[in-house]
Amino acid sequence: MKTNGQTLKQKSPHDTEREFGGTLGAVCIPIFLPLTVLFLISASRSSDAGVFQWPPPLPTTDQLWDPLALVILLGWIALHALLYLMPLGKVSEGLVLKDGTRLKYPINGFHGLCISGVLLLLFLGLGAPLGYLFELLVPLAVCAIAVSFVFSVYLYMRSFWAPSHALALGGNTGNPLYDFFIGRELNPRIGDFDLKYFCELRPGLIGWVVVNLGMLMKEVELRGSPSLAMILVNSFQLLYVADALWNEEAVLTTMDIVHDGFGFMLVFGDLAWVPFTYSLQAAFLVVHPQTLSTLGAAVIIALNGIGYYIFRKSNSQKNQFRRDPTHPSVARLETIATATGKRLLVSGWWGLVRHPNYLGDLLMALAWSLPCGFSHLLPYFYVIYFTVLLIHREDRDERHCRAKYGLAWDTYCRRVPYRIFPYLY
Ligand code: NDP
């Protein structure tokens, strides 16, 4: 029996590597992060907006639930599911999967953004009180959190019907709490409808700019016109979301799609965390108006522009190189060979630091907080959290790349010693 047990153990298909603090992280994060969302929304609307208040400002039970919030949230997800299914835009193939096949994905997220934008303008034209989103923010976040939990349970359960080659590497440890959190199945689909790809850039990301617009309309209700700070925050973040959707095809080669299973971590991140914490600056500005000088605004716009330029150019350079290394825009860049047959860029943006795209993203994150002034720490939550997220993500990516490319990766690290910030980190 013992021998059999050992043999079975050796042959076990379960993965052993654990991330995000393993089981402890998988238990604590799904409790801690939803509470953080509710805390941040409540703090942003309290008069002192303190992040170190004790007891922390959390919504009272009668502020948590509003059936209208559930109707709006489910209606919004259903609208985007319909837009996803519309035969608009092209269809692209993802990377080759373990079984040698490639999945097809509709590239129509930008159409979804434009159509939902037109619908919103129509609603506004008909007098719909979009500013009411400010009052609904807590119940909307509660519903998004609840939907994330229910959806993640569904994803976990259905993953047991998936063939073993369809499971994500690292998502099949056999520990139910960890696997539920990290995601077992790599590309769960209902027919051709890809659940992870749908959630990644659509309801939550577009929802984020709608929440921002709701905050702007609330400001108009309260003060007659939107402030310069609110306009900057709305415009910068709309540019970021529009850019992500315009370049939607690039998501097909990201870690989230290629490597990570679809579990609570991604579901909650996509549906609850992004729309309700990334919109914190706009929510803060409703209660804490800021005056911004023209010079201050110009400096912030320049910072956002520089960040965007680095972010877009570096992402496009790598995507172009991965799609067609002989393309004239990348053909002359210096590269090193790896044992896998793929090459690594060591000049151009990817010769500056090992993650120039993260550098640009972080400069933009700072530009989104600066319009909120220096009186409070809360609007800087995003840039602080995002720095931690990207440092952790960079570390995960390095481990994957070292495993993939071995010695060639070490050579790249020697040639390009800094990870994100030149001469600093
Ligand atoms: P990246 O676009 O940084 O891709 C990393 C991959 O690029 C590596 O795994 C490797 O894959 C390839 N690569 C690394 N170095 C080189 C090189 N020198 N030459 C060629 N290829 C290289 O991945 P992310 O998904 O982390 O980021 C994509 C964008 O999304 C970033 O701009 C990031 O800032 C942003 N982002 C935003 C978030 C948000 O919440 N706002 C969250 C996460 C990311 P391979 O070799 O297999 O091609």
CSV table of C-alpha atoms and ligand atoms in Angstrom, one decimal:
chain,number,residue,atom,x,y,z
A,1,MET,CA,0.0,0.0,0.0
A,2,LYS,CA,2.8,2.4,1.0
A,3,THR,CA,4.7,1.7,-2.1
A,4,ASN,CA,1.6,2.2,-4.2
A,5,GLY,CA,0.9,5.4,-2.3
A,6,GLN,CA,4.4,6.7,-3.1
A,7,THR,CA,4.1,5.6,-6.7
A,8,LEU,CA,0.8,7.5,-6.9
A,9,LYS,CA,2.3,10.5,-5.3
A,10,GLN,CA,5.2,10.5,-7.8
A,11,LYS,CA,2.8,10.2,-10.7
A,12,SER,CA,0.4,12.8,-9.3
A,13,PRO,CA,-0.6,15.3,-11.9
A,14,HIS,CA,-0.8,18.0,-9.2
A,15,ASP,CA,1.4,21.1,-9.4
A,16,THR,CA,3.4,22.0,-6.3
A,17,GLU,CA,4.5,25.6,-7.0
A,18,ARG,CA,2.4,28.2,-5.1
A,19,GLU,CA,2.3,31.9,-5.5
A,20,PHE,CA,0.7,34.8,-3.6
A,21,GLY,CA,1.6,33.3,-0.2
A,22,GLY,CA,0.2,29.8,-1.0
A,23,THR,CA,-2.8,28.6,1.0
A,24,LEU,CA,-2.6,31.4,3.6
A,25,GLY,CA,-2.7,34.0,0.8
A,26,ALA,CA,-5.5,32.1,-0.9
A,27,VAL,CA,-7.6,32.3,2.3
A,28,CYS,CA,-6.7,35.9,3.4
A,29,ILE,CA,-6.7,37.7,0.1
A,30,PRO,CA,-10.4,37.0,-0.8
A,31,ILE,CA,-11.4,38.3,2.6
A,32,PHE,CA,-9.0,41.2,2.8
A,33,LEU,CA,-9.3,42.7,-0.7
A,34,PRO,CA,-13.1,43.0,-0.8
A,35,LEU,CA,-13.0,44.7,2.6
A,36,THR,CA,-10.2,47.0,1.2
A,37,VAL,CA,-12.5,48.0,-1.7
A,38,LEU,CA,-15.3,48.9,0.7
A,39,PHE,CA,-12.9,50.7,3.0
A,40,LEU,CA,-11.4,52.8,0.2
A,41,ILE,CA,-14.8,53.9,-1.2
A,42,SER,CA,-16.0,54.8,2.3
A,43,ALA,CA,-12.7,56.6,3.2
A,44,SER,CA,-12.8,58.6,-0.1
A,45,ARG,CA,-16.2,60.1,0.8
A,46,SER,CA,-15.5,60.7,4.5
A,47,SER,CA,-14.6,64.3,5.3
A,48,ASP,CA,-11.0,63.7,6.3
A,49,ALA,CA,-10.4,60.8,3.7
A,50,GLY,CA,-7.8,59.3,6.1
A,51,VAL,CA,-6.3,55.9,5.3
A,52,PHE,CA,-5.1,55.3,8.9
A,53,GLN,CA,-8.5,55.9,10.6
A,54,TRP,CA,-9.4,53.5,13.5
A,55,PRO,CA,-11.8,52.0,13.4
A,56,PRO,CA,-11.6,52.0,9.6
A,57,PRO,CA,-14.6,53.6,8.0
A,58,LEU,CA,-16.7,50.8,6.5
A,59,PRO,CA,-20.2,51.2,5.1
A,60,THR,CA,-23.1,50.5,7.5
A,61,THR,CA,-25.3,47.5,6.7
A,62,ASP,CA,-28.1,49.6,5.3
A,63,GLN,CA,-25.6,51.2,2.8
A,64,LEU,CA,-24.5,47.9,1.5
A,65,TRP,CA,-27.5,46.7,-0.5
A,66,ASP,CA,-29.6,48.3,-3.2
A,67,PRO,CA,-31.5,46.1,-5.7
A,68,LEU,CA,-31.0,48.8,-8.4
A,69,ALA,CA,-27.2,48.2,-8.1
A,70,LEU,CA,-27.6,44.5,-8.9
A,71,VAL,CA,-29.9,45.3,-11.9
A,72,ILE,CA,-27.4,47.8,-13.2
A,73,LEU,CA,-24.4,45.4,-12.7
A,74,LEU,CA,-26.0,42.4,-14.3
A,75,GLY,CA,-27.5,44.5,-17.1
A,76,TRP,CA,-24.0,46.0,-17.8
A,77,ILE,CA,-22.4,42.6,-18.0
A,78,ALA,CA,-25.2,41.3,-20.2
A,79,LEU,CA,-24.8,44.3,-22.5
A,80,HIS,CA,-21.1,43.6,-22.9
A,81,ALA,CA,-21.7,39.9,-23.5
A,82,LEU,CA,-24.0,40.9,-26.3
A,83,LEU,CA,-21.5,43.3,-27.8
A,84,TYR,CA,-18.8,40.6,-27.5
A,85,LEU,CA,-21.0,38.3,-29.6
A,86,MET,CA,-21.7,40.9,-32.3
A,87,PRO,CA,-19.8,40.1,-35.6
A,88,LEU,CA,-17.8,43.3,-35.5
A,89,GLY,CA,-14.0,43.6,-36.0
A,90,LYS,CA,-11.6,40.8,-36.9
A,91,VAL,CA,-11.1,37.4,-35.3
A,92,SER,CA,-7.5,36.6,-34.0
A,93,GLU,CA,-5.9,33.4,-32.9
A,94,GLY,CA,-4.2,33.0,-29.5
A,95,LEU,CA,-0.9,31.4,-28.9
A,96,VAL,CA,-0.5,27.6,-29.5
A,97,LEU,CA,-1.9,25.6,-26.5
A,98,LYS,CA,-0.5,22.5,-24.9
A,99,ASP,CA,-2.6,20.3,-27.2
A,100,GLY,CA,-1.2,22.1,-30.3
A,101,THR,CA,-4.5,24.0,-31.1
A,102,ARG,CA,-5.1,27.7,-31.1
A,103,LEU,CA,-8.3,29.4,-29.9
A,104,LYS,CA,-10.0,32.2,-31.8
A,105,TYR,CA,-10.9,35.5,-30.1
A,106,PRO,CA,-13.1,38.4,-31.4
A,107,ILE,CA,-11.2,41.7,-31.5
A,108,ASN,CA,-14.1,44.0,-31.0
A,109,GLY,CA,-13.6,45.5,-27.5
A,110,PHE,CA,-13.0,48.9,-28.9
A,111,HIS,CA,-16.4,48.7,-30.7
A,112,GLY,CA,-17.9,47.7,-27.4
A,113,LEU,CA,-16.4,50.8,-25.8
A,114,CYS,CA,-17.7,53.1,-28.6
A,115,ILE,CA,-21.2,51.6,-28.6
A,116,SER,CA,-21.6,51.7,-24.8
A,117,GLY,CA,-20.3,55.3,-25.0
A,118,VAL,CA,-23.0,56.2,-27.5
A,119,LEU,CA,-25.6,54.5,-25.4
A,120,LEU,CA,-24.5,56.4,-22.3
A,121,LEU,CA,-24.6,59.7,-24.2
A,122,LEU,CA,-28.2,58.8,-25.3
A,123,PHE,CA,-29.1,58.1,-21.7
A,124,LEU,CA,-27.6,61.3,-20.5
A,125,GLY,CA,-29.5,63.2,-23.3
A,126,LEU,CA,-32.7,61.6,-22.0
A,127,GLY,CA,-31.9,63.1,-18.6
A,128,ALA,CA,-30.6,59.9,-16.9
A,129,PRO,CA,-29.0,60.9,-13.6
A,130,LEU,CA,-25.5,59.4,-14.1
A,131,GLY,CA,-24.3,61.3,-11.0
A,132,TYR,CA,-26.4,58.9,-8.9
A,133,LEU,CA,-23.6,56.4,-9.4
A,134,PHE,CA,-21.9,58.2,-6.6
A,135,GLU,CA,-24.7,57.2,-4.2
A,136,LEU,CA,-24.7,53.7,-5.7
A,137,LEU,CA,-21.0,53.1,-5.5
A,138,VAL,CA,-21.0,51.0,-2.3
A,139,PRO,CA,-23.9,48.7,-3.3
A,140,LEU,CA,-22.4,48.3,-6.8
A,141,ALA,CA,-19.1,47.3,-5.3
A,142,VAL,CA,-20.9,44.8,-3.0
A,143,CYS,CA,-22.7,43.3,-5.9
A,144,ALA,CA,-19.5,43.1,-8.0
A,145,ILE,CA,-17.8,41.3,-5.1
A,146,ALA,CA,-20.7,38.9,-4.7
A,147,VAL,CA,-20.8,38.2,-8.4
A,148,SER,CA,-17.0,37.5,-8.3
A,149,PHE,CA,-17.4,34.9,-5.6
A,150,VAL,CA,-20.4,33.2,-7.2
A,151,PHE,CA,-18.7,33.2,-10.6
A,152,SER,CA,-15.4,31.9,-9.2
A,153,VAL,CA,-17.3,29.0,-7.5
A,154,TYR,CA,-18.8,28.2,-10.9
A,155,LEU,CA,-15.4,28.3,-12.6
A,156,TYR,CA,-13.8,26.1,-10.0
A,157,MET,CA,-16.6,23.5,-10.3
A,158,ARG,CA,-16.7,23.4,-14.0
A,159,SER,CA,-12.9,23.0,-14.2
A,160,PHE,CA,-13.3,19.4,-13.0
A,161,TRP,CA,-15.0,18.6,-16.3
A,162,ALA,CA,-12.1,20.1,-18.3
A,163,PRO,CA,-9.5,17.8,-19.8
A,164,SER,CA,-6.1,17.8,-18.0
A,165,HIS,CA,-4.4,19.6,-20.9
A,166,ALA,CA,-6.9,22.5,-20.5
A,167,LEU,CA,-5.7,23.2,-16.9
A,168,ALA,CA,-3.4,26.0,-16.1
A,169,LEU,CA,0.1,25.3,-15.0
A,170,GLY,CA,0.2,26.1,-11.3
A,171,GLY,CA,-3.6,26.0,-10.9
A,172,ASN,CA,-4.0,22.3,-10.1
A,173,THR,CA,-2.3,21.8,-6.7
A,174,GLY,CA,-5.1,19.7,-5.3
A,175,ASN,CA,-5.7,22.2,-2.5
A,176,PRO,CA,-9.2,23.5,-3.1
A,177,LEU,CA,-8.7,26.9,-1.5
A,178,TYR,CA,-5.6,27.6,-3.4
A,179,ASP,CA,-6.9,26.3,-6.8
A,180,PHE,CA,-10.2,28.2,-6.3
A,181,PHE,CA,-8.2,31.4,-5.7
A,182,ILE,CA,-5.5,31.0,-8.5
A,183,GLY,CA,-7.8,29.4,-11.1
A,184,ARG,CA,-7.7,25.8,-12.4
A,185,GLU,CA,-8.9,26.1,-16.0
A,186,LEU,CA,-6.8,28.1,-18.4
A,187,ASN,CA,-9.4,29.1,-21.0
A,188,PRO,CA,-12.9,28.3,-19.7
A,189,ARG,CA,-15.4,28.7,-22.5
A,190,ILE,CA,-19.1,28.3,-23.0
A,191,GLY,CA,-19.2,27.4,-26.7
A,192,ASP,CA,-17.0,30.0,-28.4
A,193,PHE,CA,-17.5,32.5,-25.6
A,194,ASP,CA,-14.2,32.9,-23.7
A,195,LEU,CA,-15.0,33.8,-20.1
A,196,LYS,CA,-11.5,35.0,-19.1
A,197,TYR,CA,-10.9,37.0,-22.3
A,198,PHE,CA,-14.3,38.6,-21.9
A,199,CYS,CA,-13.8,39.7,-18.3
A,200,GLU,CA,-10.2,40.8,-18.9
A,201,LEU,CA,-10.9,44.1,-20.8
A,202,ARG,CA,-14.6,44.6,-21.0
A,203,PRO,CA,-17.2,45.0,-18.2
A,204,GLY,CA,-14.8,46.0,-15.5
A,205,LEU,CA,-12.4,48.1,-17.5
A,206,ILE,CA,-15.1,50.0,-19.4
A,207,GLY,CA,-17.1,50.1,-16.1
A,208,TRP,CA,-14.2,52.0,-14.6
A,209,VAL,CA,-14.5,54.9,-17.1
A,210,VAL,CA,-18.3,54.9,-16.6
A,211,VAL,CA,-17.9,55.2,-12.8
A,212,ASN,CA,-15.5,58.1,-13.5
A,213,LEU,CA,-18.0,59.8,-15.7
A,214,GLY,CA,-20.6,59.3,-13.0
A,215,MET,CA,-18.3,61.1,-10.5
A,216,LEU,CA,-17.9,63.9,-13.0
A,217,MET,CA,-21.6,64.3,-13.4
A,218,LYS,CA,-22.0,64.3,-9.6
A,219,GLU,CA,-19.5,67.2,-9.5
A,220,VAL,CA,-21.6,69.0,-12.1
A,221,GLU,CA,-24.7,68.5,-10.0
A,222,LEU,CA,-23.0,69.8,-6.9
A,223,ARG,CA,-20.9,72.7,-8.3
A,224,GLY,CA,-22.4,73.5,-11.7
A,225,SER,CA,-19.4,72.4,-13.8
A,226,PRO,CA,-16.6,69.8,-13.7
A,227,SER,CA,-13.3,70.8,-12.2
A,228,LEU,CA,-10.0,70.8,-14.2
A,229,ALA,CA,-8.7,68.1,-11.9
A,230,MET,CA,-11.8,65.9,-12.6
A,231,ILE,CA,-11.5,66.5,-16.3
A,232,LEU,CA,-7.8,65.5,-16.3
A,233,VAL,CA,-8.4,62.3,-14.2
A,234,ASN,CA,-11.3,61.3,-16.5
A,235,SER,CA,-9.4,62.1,-19.7
A,236,PHE,CA,-6.2,60.3,-18.7
A,237,GLN,CA,-8.0,57.1,-17.6
A,238,LEU,CA,-10.3,57.1,-20.7
A,239,LEU,CA,-7.1,57.3,-22.8
A,240,TYR,CA,-5.7,54.3,-20.9
A,241,VAL,CA,-8.8,52.2,-21.3
A,242,ALA,CA,-9.3,53.2,-25.0
A,243,ASP,CA,-5.7,52.3,-25.7
A,244,ALA,CA,-6.0,48.9,-24.0
A,245,LEU,CA,-9.1,48.1,-26.1
A,246,TRP,CA,-7.6,49.6,-29.3
A,247,ASN,CA,-4.7,47.2,-28.8
A,248,GLU,CA,-6.9,44.4,-27.5
A,249,GLU,CA,-5.1,41.8,-29.6
A,250,ALA,CA,-2.0,42.3,-27.5
A,251,VAL,CA,-3.8,40.9,-24.5
A,252,LEU,CA,-3.6,37.5,-26.2
A,253,THR,CA,0.1,37.2,-25.4
A,254,THR,CA,-0.1,38.5,-21.8
A,255,MET,CA,0.6,36.4,-18.7
A,256,ASP,CA,-3.1,36.6,-17.7
A,257,ILE,CA,-4.2,34.9,-20.9
A,258,VAL,CA,-1.3,32.7,-21.7
A,259,HIS,CA,-0.3,31.4,-18.2
A,260,ASP,CA,-2.8,32.2,-15.4
A,261,GLY,CA,-5.9,30.1,-14.7
A,262,PHE,CA,-9.2,31.8,-14.4
A,263,GLY,CA,-10.1,31.8,-10.7
A,264,PHE,CA,-11.0,34.3,-8.0
A,265,MET,CA,-7.8,36.3,-8.3
A,266,LEU,CA,-8.5,37.4,-11.9
A,267,VAL,CA,-12.3,37.4,-11.7
A,268,PHE,CA,-12.3,39.7,-8.6
A,269,GLY,CA,-9.5,41.8,-10.1
A,270,ASP,CA,-11.4,42.3,-13.4
A,271,LEU,CA,-14.9,42.8,-12.1
A,272,ALA,CA,-14.5,44.4,-8.7
A,273,TRP,CA,-11.0,45.7,-8.0
A,274,VAL,CA,-10.4,47.6,-11.3
A,275,PRO,CA,-13.7,49.5,-11.6
A,276,PHE,CA,-14.0,50.4,-7.9
A,277,THR,CA,-10.4,51.1,-6.8
A,278,TYR,CA,-9.1,52.5,-10.0
A,279,SER,CA,-11.9,55.2,-9.9
A,280,LEU,CA,-10.9,56.3,-6.5
A,281,GLN,CA,-9.3,59.6,-7.6
A,282,ALA,CA,-12.6,60.7,-9.3
A,283,ALA,CA,-14.7,59.6,-6.2
A,284,PHE,CA,-12.3,61.5,-4.0
A,285,LEU,CA,-12.6,64.7,-6.1
A,286,VAL,CA,-16.4,64.7,-5.6
A,287,VAL,CA,-16.0,65.3,-1.9
A,288,HIS,CA,-12.6,67.0,-1.8
A,289,PRO,CA,-12.5,69.5,-4.7
A,290,GLN,CA,-9.0,70.7,-5.7
A,291,THR,CA,-7.9,73.8,-7.5
A,292,LEU,CA,-5.2,73.2,-10.1
A,293,SER,CA,-3.1,76.0,-11.7
A,294,THR,CA,-2.5,76.0,-15.4
A,295,LEU,CA,1.1,75.4,-14.9
A,296,GLY,CA,0.4,72.4,-12.5
A,297,ALA,CA,-2.0,71.0,-15.1
A,298,ALA,CA,0.6,71.4,-17.9
A,299,VAL,CA,3.2,69.5,-15.9
A,300,ILE,CA,0.8,66.7,-15.1
A,301,ILE,CA,-0.3,66.5,-18.7
A,302,ALA,CA,3.3,66.3,-19.8
A,303,LEU,CA,4.0,63.6,-17.2
A,304,ASN,CA,1.1,61.5,-18.4
A,305,GLY,CA,2.1,62.1,-22.0
A,306,ILE,CA,5.7,60.9,-21.3
A,307,GLY,CA,4.4,57.9,-19.4
A,308,TYR,CA,2.0,57.0,-22.2
A,309,TYR,CA,4.7,57.4,-24.9
A,310,ILE,CA,7.1,55.0,-23.1
A,311,PHE,CA,4.2,52.5,-22.3
A,312,ARG,CA,2.8,52.5,-25.8
A,313,LYS,CA,6.1,52.5,-27.7
A,314,SER,CA,7.7,49.7,-25.6
A,315,ASN,CA,4.6,47.5,-25.7
A,316,SER,CA,4.2,48.0,-29.5
A,317,GLN,CA,7.9,47.3,-30.1
A,318,LYS,CA,7.7,44.0,-28.3
A,319,ASN,CA,4.4,43.0,-29.9
A,320,GLN,CA,5.7,43.8,-33.3
A,321,PHE,CA,8.9,41.9,-32.7
A,322,ARG,CA,7.0,38.9,-31.4
A,323,ARG,CA,4.6,39.0,-34.4
A,324,ASP,CA,7.2,39.6,-37.1
A,325,PRO,CA,10.9,40.1,-36.2
A,326,THR,CA,11.7,41.0,-39.8
A,327,HIS,CA,9.4,44.0,-39.8
A,328,PRO,CA,11.4,47.2,-40.7
A,329,SER,CA,10.6,48.9,-37.4
A,330,VAL,CA,12.3,46.1,-35.4
A,331,ALA,CA,14.5,44.3,-37.8
A,332,ARG,CA,17.6,46.4,-37.0
A,333,LEU,CA,17.3,46.0,-33.2
A,334,GLU,CA,20.0,44.0,-31.4
A,335,THR,CA,18.8,40.6,-30.1
A,336,ILE,CA,20.2,37.5,-28.4
A,337,ALA,CA,19.2,33.9,-29.3
A,338,THR,CA,17.6,31.5,-26.8
A,339,ALA,CA,17.5,27.7,-26.9
A,340,THR,CA,13.7,27.9,-27.6
A,341,GLY,CA,14.3,29.5,-31.0
A,342,LYS,CA,12.8,32.8,-29.8
A,343,ARG,CA,15.1,35.8,-29.6
A,344,LEU,CA,15.2,38.5,-26.9
A,345,LEU,CA,15.5,42.2,-27.6
A,346,VAL,CA,18.6,43.8,-26.0
A,347,SER,CA,18.4,47.2,-27.6
A,348,GLY,CA,15.6,49.7,-28.2
A,349,TRP,CA,13.1,50.1,-25.3
A,350,TRP,CA,13.9,46.6,-24.0
A,351,GLY,CA,17.6,47.5,-23.8
A,352,LEU,CA,16.8,50.5,-21.5
A,353,VAL,CA,15.3,48.4,-18.6
A,354,ARG,CA,13.8,44.9,-18.6
A,355,HIS,CA,10.3,46.2,-18.2
A,356,PRO,CA,10.0,49.6,-19.9
A,357,ASN,CA,6.3,49.2,-20.3
A,358,TYR,CA,5.9,49.0,-16.5
A,359,LEU,CA,8.0,52.2,-16.2
A,360,GLY,CA,5.6,54.1,-18.5
A,361,ASP,CA,2.6,52.7,-16.7
A,362,LEU,CA,3.9,53.9,-13.3
A,363,LEU,CA,4.6,57.4,-14.6
A,364,MET,CA,1.0,57.5,-15.8
A,365,ALA,CA,-0.3,56.2,-12.5
A,366,LEU,CA,1.5,59.1,-10.7
A,367,ALA,CA,0.0,61.6,-13.2
A,368,TRP,CA,-3.5,60.3,-12.3
A,369,SER,CA,-3.0,61.0,-8.6
A,370,LEU,CA,-1.3,64.4,-8.8
A,371,PRO,CA,-4.5,66.3,-9.8
A,372,CYS,CA,-5.9,65.4,-6.4
A,373,GLY,CA,-3.2,67.6,-4.7
A,374,PHE,CA,-1.0,66.8,-1.7
A,375,SER,CA,-3.4,67.1,1.2
A,376,HIS,CA,-4.3,63.4,1.3
A,377,LEU,CA,-2.6,60.1,0.9
A,378,LEU,CA,-5.8,58.3,-0.3
A,379,PRO,CA,-5.7,59.4,-4.0
A,380,TYR,CA,-2.1,58.0,-4.1
A,381,PHE,CA,-3.4,54.6,-3.2
A,382,TYR,CA,-3.4,53.6,-6.9
A,383,VAL,CA,0.2,54.5,-7.6
A,384,ILE,CA,1.5,52.9,-4.4
A,385,TYR,CA,-0.6,49.7,-4.9
A,386,PHE,CA,0.4,49.6,-8.6
A,387,THR,CA,4.1,49.9,-7.8
A,388,VAL,CA,3.8,46.9,-5.5
A,389,LEU,CA,1.8,45.0,-8.1
A,390,LEU,CA,4.2,45.6,-10.9
A,391,ILE,CA,7.3,44.8,-8.8
A,392,HIS,CA,5.6,41.5,-7.9
A,393,ARG,CA,4.5,40.9,-11.5
A,394,GLU,CA,7.9,41.7,-12.8
A,395,ASP,CA,9.4,39.1,-10.3
A,396,ARG,CA,6.9,36.5,-11.5
A,397,ASP,CA,7.6,37.2,-15.1
A,398,GLU,CA,11.4,37.0,-14.5
A,399,ARG,CA,10.9,33.5,-12.9
A,400,HIS,CA,8.9,32.4,-15.9
A,401,CYS,CA,11.4,33.8,-18.3
A,402,ARG,CA,14.4,32.3,-16.5
A,403,ALA,CA,12.6,28.9,-16.6
A,404,LYS,CA,11.9,29.4,-20.3
A,405,TYR,CA,15.2,30.8,-21.5
A,406,GLY,CA,17.8,29.7,-18.9
A,407,LEU,CA,21.2,31.0,-19.7
A,408,ALA,CA,20.0,33.4,-22.4
A,409,TRP,CA,17.9,35.1,-19.8
A,410,ASP,CA,20.9,35.5,-17.5
A,411,THR,CA,22.8,37.0,-20.4
A,412,TYR,CA,19.9,39.4,-21.0
A,413,CYS,CA,19.9,40.4,-17.3
A,414,ARG,CA,23.7,41.1,-17.4
A,415,ARG,CA,23.2,43.2,-20.6
A,416,VAL,CA,20.2,45.1,-19.2
A,417,PRO,CA,20.8,45.1,-15.4
A,418,TYR,CA,17.8,47.3,-14.3
A,419,ARG,CA,14.3,45.8,-14.0
A,420,ILE,CA,11.9,48.8,-14.1
A,421,PHE,CA,13.6,52.1,-13.1
A,422,PRO,CA,16.9,53.0,-14.9
A,423,TYR,CA,19.8,53.1,-12.4
A,424,LEU,CA,17.4,52.6,-9.4
A,425,TYR,CA,15.8,49.2,-9.6
B,1,NDP,P1,4.7,42.1,-20.7
B,1,NDP,O1,4.1,42.8,-21.8
B,1,NDP,O2,5.7,42.9,-19.9
B,1,NDP,O3,5.3,40.8,-21.2
B,1,NDP,C1,6.3,40.0,-20.6
B,1,NDP,C2,6.8,39.0,-21.6
B,1,NDP,O4,7.5,39.7,-22.6
B,1,NDP,C3,7.8,38.0,-21.1
B,1,NDP,O5,7.2,36.9,-20.4
B,1,NDP,C4,8.5,37.6,-22.4
B,1,NDP,O6,7.5,36.7,-23.0
B,1,NDP,C5,8.5,38.9,-23.2
B,1,NDP,N1,9.8,39.5,-23.1
B,1,NDP,C6,10.4,40.0,-21.9
B,1,NDP,N2,11.5,40.6,-22.2
B,1,NDP,C7,11.7,40.5,-23.6
B,1,NDP,C8,12.7,41.0,-24.5
B,1,NDP,N3,13.8,41.6,-24.0
B,1,NDP,N4,12.5,40.8,-25.8
B,1,NDP,C9,11.4,40.2,-26.2
B,1,NDP,N5,10.4,39.7,-25.4
B,1,NDP,C10,10.5,39.9,-24.1
B,1,NDP,O7,3.6,41.5,-19.7
B,1,NDP,P2,2.4,42.1,-18.8
B,1,NDP,O8,1.2,41.3,-19.2
B,1,NDP,O9,2.9,42.0,-17.4
B,1,NDP,O10,2.2,43.6,-19.2
B,1,NDP,C11,1.5,44.1,-20.4
B,1,NDP,C12,1.1,45.5,-20.1
B,1,NDP,O11,0.0,45.6,-19.3
B,1,NDP,C13,2.2,46.4,-19.4
B,1,NDP,O12,2.2,47.6,-20.0
B,1,NDP,C14,1.7,46.5,-18.0
B,1,NDP,O13,2.2,47.7,-17.4
B,1,NDP,C15,0.2,46.5,-18.2
B,1,NDP,N6,-0.5,46.0,-17.0
B,1,NDP,C16,-1.5,46.8,-16.4
B,1,NDP,C17,-2.2,46.4,-15.3
B,1,NDP,C18,-3.2,47.3,-14.7
B,1,NDP,O14,-3.9,46.8,-13.8
B,1,NDP,N7,-3.3,48.5,-15.2
B,1,NDP,C19,-1.9,45.0,-14.7
B,1,NDP,C20,-0.9,44.3,-15.4
B,1,NDP,C21,-0.2,44.7,-16.5
B,1,NDP,P3,7.9,35.8,-24.4
B,1,NDP,O15,9.4,35.8,-24.5
B,1,NDP,O16,7.3,34.5,-24.1
B,1,NDP,O17,7.2,36.6,-25.5
